[in-house]
Amino acid sequence: MAHNINYNSETGKYSFFSVKEKAWHGLGQIVEQYPTSAEAIKHAGLDYEVAKSPLYTKASGIIQTNEGIEMGSTELVVPDCFATIRTDSNAVLGVVGKDYQIVQNREAFSFFDAIVGGGDGILYETAGALGQGERIFITAKLPDYIRVGNGDDVTEKYIFLTTSHDGSGSITAAFTPIRIVCQNTLNASLRSMSNVVRIRHTSGAKQRLDDAHKVMGLADKLSTQLEGIFNEWSKVKVTDKEVKKLIQLALCPNTETLTLIKKGADDEVSTVFKNTVEDAFAYAMTSESQQMPTTKGTLFGAYNCVTGYYQNVRKYKDSEAKLQSIVMGGTAQGKAQKAFELCTAFQADGAEILSFN
């Protein structure tokens, strides 16, 4: 797969670090112990500043001088437009407006430190920069776990943060539970809340970034509720036929396909959709992580097979596309949310929600 990890020619290192294990791209620094925020910034090559600089352009034309007429150029300020510049390399990262407020890399890490009170208990696992350093990302593991069944099925709790220096997007922090046995991201939003907080790069951005307890509260409440829901789902039995129907409904790409499924006209749906459903169903039936007491023949397993398909089976053009799909509100996260809603309805109403013919 392609990668877009920043390479710093001054240090001869890639701007990325991970703890103990190499990432998929095999680049960057591997450290044995979880670092502090100050150490993580250095390991990841994020110890640089970004500045806003006025943007200029040149207007060519004829100039009348004492010596006669000459061709020349005039430097003009572009109103309300600024370039964001990396101060250590002078790389131009993007163009932003007058209200855009830079959030320095160290401030992004201070966000994480604040959510658990000065960094106690938070574990920085990966961080890095993309492109010329215009986008950075951080993943940090939170204390405690989500435990399903007798405790053997464990999900770790992470917060993922990404921010840009080129004006392309907001500061985004997402609560991301990951099931250890298969490294499966169990993204789900309950009806009353989202698992994502977005903060705009405006004059109030840093102040809102300081309100990090909001994200910690979100993670605490979501993980507590999800633990209860997942444990209930692990006790609800489902048949193989019901699992396949739930997969069809969760992965359904459009209303036309949904109509065909409801009519029982499965042979009329597209070959691409059929293959997708078969791949997800095969994962549900054969994956080792789907044969545990908490997942085999259970509603929790049915939910896991949808999220697990996107995490462990589906192919992506590169890791950034996978990240966008699974964590940052893309297709996989949308399908996971649909599966979550279907499983919730199944628990309440039984197999009736899957019976169309």
mmCIF file of C-alpha atoms in Angstrom, residues 33-248:
data_model
loop_
_atom_site.group_PDB
_atom_site.id
_atom_site.type_symbol
_atom_site.label_atom_id
_atom_site.label_comp_id
_atom_site.label_asym_id
_atom_site.label_seq_id
_atom_site.Cartn_x
_atom_site.Cartn_y
_atom_site.Cartn_z
ATOM 1 C CA GLN A 33 7.988 1.998 26.412
ATOM 2 C CA TYR A 34 4.954 4.251 26.192
ATOM 3 C CA PRO A 35 6.319 7.810 25.983
ATOM 4 C CA THR A 36 5.219 11.017 27.652
ATOM 5 C CA SER A 37 3.650 13.642 25.409
ATOM 6 C CA ALA A 38 6.966 15.511 25.192
ATOM 7 C CA GLU A 39 8.771 12.317 24.198
ATOM 8 C CA ALA A 40 6.053 11.323 21.720
ATOM 9 C CA ILE A 41 6.332 14.675 19.934
ATOM 10 C CA LYS A 42 10.061 14.114 19.418
ATOM 11 C CA HIS A 43 9.745 10.421 18.457
ATOM 12 C CA ALA A 44 7.130 11.322 15.830
ATOM 13 C CA GLY A 45 9.073 14.277 14.426
ATOM 14 C CA LEU A 46 6.269 16.647 15.369
ATOM 15 C CA ASP A 47 8.462 19.121 17.238
ATOM 16 C CA TYR A 48 7.967 21.905 14.699
ATOM 17 C CA GLU A 49 5.935 25.103 14.697
ATOM 18 C CA VAL A 50 3.530 26.446 12.099
ATOM 19 C CA ALA A 51 3.083 30.162 11.371
ATOM 20 C CA LYS A 52 0.658 32.274 9.346
ATOM 21 C CA SER A 53 2.224 34.561 6.763
ATOM 22 C CA PRO A 54 0.541 37.185 4.538
ATOM 23 C CA LEU A 55 -0.019 36.000 0.996
ATOM 24 C CA TYR A 56 1.296 38.074 -1.924
ATOM 25 C CA THR A 57 0.935 37.985 -5.679
ATOM 26 C CA LYS A 58 2.497 39.963 -8.529
ATOM 27 C CA ALA A 59 0.728 42.063 -11.124
ATOM 28 C CA SER A 60 2.762 42.627 -14.304
ATOM 29 C CA GLY A 61 2.356 45.779 -16.371
ATOM 30 C CA ILE A 62 3.898 48.862 -17.965
ATOM 31 C CA ILE A 63 5.654 51.285 -15.604
ATOM 32 C CA GLN A 64 6.423 54.944 -16.504
ATOM 33 C CA THR A 65 9.861 55.982 -15.142
ATOM 34 C CA ASN A 66 12.100 59.069 -15.610
ATOM 35 C CA GLU A 67 14.065 57.072 -18.142
ATOM 36 C CA GLY A 68 10.983 56.138 -20.100
ATOM 37 C CA ILE A 69 8.649 53.152 -20.194
ATOM 38 C CA GLU A 70 9.715 49.848 -18.620
ATOM 39 C CA MET A 71 8.091 46.477 -18.108
ATOM 40 C CA GLY A 72 7.901 45.609 -14.433
ATOM 41 C CA SER A 73 5.845 43.962 -11.735
ATOM 42 C CA THR A 74 4.017 45.127 -8.641
ATOM 43 C CA GLU A 75 3.729 43.074 -5.461
ATOM 44 C CA LEU A 76 0.183 42.925 -4.151
ATOM 45 C CA VAL A 77 -1.160 41.654 -0.836
ATOM 46 C CA VAL A 78 -3.960 39.120 -1.226
ATOM 47 C CA PRO A 79 -6.622 40.399 1.201
ATOM 48 C CA ASP A 80 -7.678 38.152 4.104
ATOM 49 C CA CYS A 81 -5.542 35.248 2.844
ATOM 50 C CA PHE A 82 -2.542 33.720 4.570
ATOM 51 C CA ALA A 83 -0.110 30.911 3.924
ATOM 52 C CA THR A 84 0.582 28.432 6.722
ATOM 53 C CA ILE A 85 4.309 27.742 6.834
ATOM 54 C CA ARG A 86 6.314 25.129 8.678
ATOM 55 C CA THR A 87 9.001 27.253 10.345
ATOM 56 C CA ASP A 88 11.770 24.640 10.437
ATOM 57 C CA SER A 89 11.681 23.864 6.702
ATOM 58 C CA ASN A 90 9.789 26.853 5.258
ATOM 59 C CA ALA A 91 7.430 24.395 3.568
ATOM 60 C CA VAL A 92 4.139 26.026 2.612
ATOM 61 C CA LEU A 93 1.420 23.774 4.033
ATOM 62 C CA GLY A 94 -1.722 25.528 2.827
ATOM 63 C CA VAL A 95 -3.741 28.709 2.378
ATOM 64 C CA VAL A 96 -6.176 29.859 5.076
ATOM 65 C CA GLY A 97 -8.391 32.804 5.918
ATOM 66 C CA LYS A 98 -7.926 35.577 8.464
ATOM 67 C CA ASP A 99 -10.019 33.833 11.142
ATOM 68 C CA TYR A 100 -8.093 30.572 10.948
ATOM 69 C CA GLN A 101 -6.233 29.859 14.183
ATOM 70 C CA ILE A 102 -3.265 27.519 14.196
ATOM 71 C CA VAL A 103 -3.311 24.741 16.756
ATOM 72 C CA GLN A 104 0.322 23.765 17.245
ATOM 73 C CA ASN A 105 1.258 20.096 17.505
ATOM 74 C CA ARG A 106 2.148 20.434 21.171
ATOM 75 C CA GLU A 107 -1.358 21.820 21.819
ATOM 76 C CA ALA A 108 -2.879 18.738 20.207
ATOM 77 C CA PHE A 109 -0.909 16.580 22.651
ATOM 78 C CA SER A 110 -1.923 18.799 25.564
ATOM 79 C CA PHE A 111 -5.514 17.934 24.622
ATOM 80 C CA PHE A 112 -4.734 14.284 25.333
ATOM 81 C CA ASP A 113 -2.876 15.070 28.541
ATOM 82 C CA ALA A 114 -5.871 17.040 29.790
ATOM 83 C CA ILE A 115 -8.458 14.311 29.276
ATOM 84 C CA VAL A 116 -7.023 12.134 32.033
ATOM 85 C CA GLY A 117 -5.507 14.791 34.243
ATOM 86 C CA GLY A 118 -1.918 15.579 33.319
ATOM 87 C CA GLY A 119 -1.334 12.437 31.286
ATOM 88 C CA ASP A 120 -1.682 9.944 34.157
ATOM 89 C CA GLY A 121 -2.866 6.692 32.673
ATOM 90 C CA ILE A 122 -2.956 7.731 29.026
ATOM 91 C CA LEU A 123 -0.705 5.720 26.721
ATOM 92 C CA TYR A 124 0.525 7.302 23.494
ATOM 93 C CA GLU A 125 0.643 4.453 20.995
ATOM 94 C CA THR A 126 1.208 6.080 17.582
ATOM 95 C CA ALA A 127 1.640 9.567 16.165
ATOM 96 C CA GLY A 128 2.881 11.015 12.926
ATOM 97 C CA ALA A 129 2.666 13.599 10.166
ATOM 98 C CA LEU A 130 1.493 13.257 6.574
ATOM 99 C CA GLY A 131 2.656 15.045 3.426
ATOM 100 C CA GLN A 132 4.939 17.931 4.321
ATOM 101 C CA GLY A 133 3.512 17.995 7.827
ATOM 102 C CA GLU A 134 0.171 19.555 6.942
ATOM 103 C CA ARG A 135 -1.781 16.821 8.758
ATOM 104 C CA ILE A 136 -0.904 15.085 12.014
ATOM 105 C CA PHE A 137 -2.544 12.197 13.848
ATOM 106 C CA ILE A 138 -2.287 10.712 17.334
ATOM 107 C CA THR A 139 -3.731 7.550 18.864
ATOM 108 C CA ALA A 140 -3.768 7.094 22.617
ATOM 109 C CA LYS A 141 -4.973 4.175 24.704
ATOM 110 C CA LEU A 142 -7.200 4.956 27.674
ATOM 111 C CA PRO A 143 -7.148 3.140 30.999
ATOM 112 C CA ASP A 144 -9.412 0.108 31.538
ATOM 113 C CA TYR A 145 -11.255 -2.072 29.011
ATOM 114 C CA ILE A 146 -14.667 -3.096 27.730
ATOM 115 C CA ARG A 147 -15.160 -6.726 28.813
ATOM 116 C CA VAL A 148 -17.713 -9.095 27.275
ATOM 117 C CA GLY A 149 -18.737 -12.474 28.681
ATOM 118 C CA ASN A 150 -16.421 -13.922 31.305
ATOM 119 C CA GLY A 151 -13.754 -11.329 30.522
ATOM 120 C CA ASP A 152 -11.823 -13.235 27.841
ATOM 121 C CA ASP A 153 -13.302 -11.067 25.067
ATOM 122 C CA VAL A 154 -11.658 -7.714 25.693
ATOM 123 C CA THR A 155 -11.924 -4.405 23.853
ATOM 124 C CA GLU A 156 -9.364 -1.657 24.367
ATOM 125 C CA LYS A 157 -10.466 1.972 24.484
ATOM 126 C CA TYR A 158 -8.696 4.507 22.263
ATOM 127 C CA ILE A 159 -9.047 8.145 21.353
ATOM 128 C CA PHE A 160 -7.863 9.113 17.894
ATOM 129 C CA LEU A 161 -7.103 12.761 17.082
ATOM 130 C CA THR A 162 -6.231 14.345 13.784
ATOM 131 C CA THR A 163 -5.729 17.982 12.861
ATOM 132 C CA SER A 164 -4.515 19.830 9.798
ATOM 133 C CA HIS A 165 -2.380 22.906 9.194
ATOM 134 C CA ASP A 166 -3.620 23.527 5.646
ATOM 135 C CA GLY A 167 -7.214 24.586 6.284
ATOM 136 C CA SER A 168 -8.612 21.327 4.909
ATOM 137 C CA GLY A 169 -10.510 20.182 7.974
ATOM 138 C CA SER A 170 -11.418 20.587 11.605
ATOM 139 C CA ILE A 171 -9.675 19.196 14.650
ATOM 140 C CA THR A 172 -11.311 15.800 15.093
ATOM 141 C CA ALA A 173 -11.232 13.521 18.125
ATOM 142 C CA ALA A 174 -12.954 10.136 17.977
ATOM 143 C CA PHE A 175 -13.574 7.479 20.611
ATOM 144 C CA THR A 176 -12.567 4.184 19.001
ATOM 145 C CA PRO A 177 -13.009 0.872 20.859
ATOM 146 C CA ILE A 178 -10.905 -1.940 19.352
ATOM 147 C CA ARG A 179 -11.571 -5.621 20.054
ATOM 148 C CA ILE A 180 -8.160 -7.128 20.869
ATOM 149 C CA VAL A 181 -8.734 -10.660 19.557
ATOM 150 C CA CYS A 182 -9.093 -9.464 15.960
ATOM 151 C CA GLN A 183 -8.033 -5.781 16.067
ATOM 152 C CA ASN A 184 -11.579 -4.970 15.039
ATOM 153 C CA THR A 185 -12.767 -1.377 15.434
ATOM 154 C CA LEU A 186 -16.220 -1.464 17.054
ATOM 155 C CA ASN A 187 -17.371 2.033 16.133
ATOM 156 C CA ALA A 188 -20.911 2.781 17.174
ATOM 157 C CA SER A 189 -22.877 5.868 18.154
ATOM 158 C CA LEU A 190 -25.779 5.598 20.547
ATOM 159 C CA ARG A 191 -28.958 7.519 19.793
ATOM 160 C CA SER A 192 -28.144 10.222 22.317
ATOM 161 C CA MET A 193 -24.559 10.902 21.316
ATOM 162 C CA SER A 194 -21.814 10.628 18.725
ATOM 163 C CA ASN A 195 -18.393 9.059 19.130
ATOM 164 C CA VAL A 196 -16.743 12.039 17.399
ATOM 165 C CA VAL A 197 -16.030 15.620 18.514
ATOM 166 C CA ARG A 198 -15.084 18.202 15.873
ATOM 167 C CA ILE A 199 -13.524 21.573 16.656
ATOM 168 C CA ARG A 200 -13.118 24.274 14.022
ATOM 169 C CA HIS A 201 -9.881 26.196 13.475
ATOM 170 C CA THR A 202 -11.450 29.497 14.470
ATOM 171 C CA SER A 203 -10.686 32.092 17.102
ATOM 172 C CA GLY A 204 -12.234 29.856 19.769
ATOM 173 C CA ALA A 205 -10.552 26.642 18.743
ATOM 174 C CA LYS A 206 -7.874 26.572 21.430
ATOM 175 C CA GLN A 207 -10.356 27.383 24.154
ATOM 176 C CA ARG A 208 -12.580 24.520 23.061
ATOM 177 C CA LEU A 209 -9.548 22.287 22.731
ATOM 178 C CA ASP A 210 -8.885 22.979 26.413
ATOM 179 C CA ASP A 211 -12.353 21.596 27.229
ATOM 180 C CA ALA A 212 -10.969 18.098 26.805
ATOM 181 C CA HIS A 213 -13.061 16.674 29.624
ATOM 182 C CA LYS A 214 -15.974 16.648 27.173
ATOM 183 C CA VAL A 215 -14.263 13.966 25.106
ATOM 184 C CA MET A 216 -13.251 11.971 28.159
ATOM 185 C CA GLY A 217 -16.820 12.123 29.417
ATOM 186 C CA LEU A 218 -18.019 10.941 26.017
ATOM 187 C CA ALA A 219 -15.588 8.009 26.049
ATOM 188 C CA ASP A 220 -16.528 7.046 29.614
ATOM 189 C CA LYS A 221 -20.260 7.131 28.973
ATOM 190 C CA LEU A 222 -20.056 5.354 25.624
ATOM 191 C CA SER A 223 -17.778 2.585 26.888
ATOM 192 C CA THR A 224 -19.973 1.951 29.924
ATOM 193 C CA GLN A 225 -23.124 1.741 27.810
ATOM 194 C CA LEU A 226 -21.463 -0.341 25.089
ATOM 195 C CA GLU A 227 -20.152 -2.837 27.638
ATOM 196 C CA GLY A 228 -23.679 -3.397 28.880
ATOM 197 C CA ILE A 229 -25.106 -3.668 25.364
ATOM 198 C CA PHE A 230 -22.407 -6.026 24.091
ATOM 199 C CA ASN A 231 -22.801 -8.295 27.105
ATOM 200 C CA GLU A 232 -26.564 -8.502 26.484
ATOM 201 C CA TRP A 233 -25.981 -9.218 22.781
ATOM 202 C CA SER A 234 -23.584 -12.054 23.638
ATOM 203 C CA LYS A 235 -26.536 -13.843 25.289
ATOM 204 C CA VAL A 236 -28.951 -13.408 22.359
ATOM 205 C CA LYS A 237 -28.871 -16.391 19.982
ATOM 206 C CA VAL A 238 -29.153 -15.946 16.205
ATOM 207 C CA THR A 239 -29.269 -18.475 13.382
ATOM 208 C CA ASP A 240 -26.912 -18.481 10.408
ATOM 209 C CA LYS A 241 -29.809 -17.422 8.181
ATOM 210 C CA GLU A 242 -30.534 -14.455 10.440
ATOM 211 C CA VAL A 243 -26.860 -13.453 10.426
ATOM 212 C CA LYS A 244 -26.812 -13.439 6.618
ATOM 213 C CA LYS A 245 -29.993 -11.381 6.429
ATOM 214 C CA LEU A 246 -28.583 -8.874 8.916
ATOM 215 C CA ILE A 247 -25.411 -8.616 6.807
ATOM 216 C CA GLN A 248 -27.507 -7.949 3.694
#
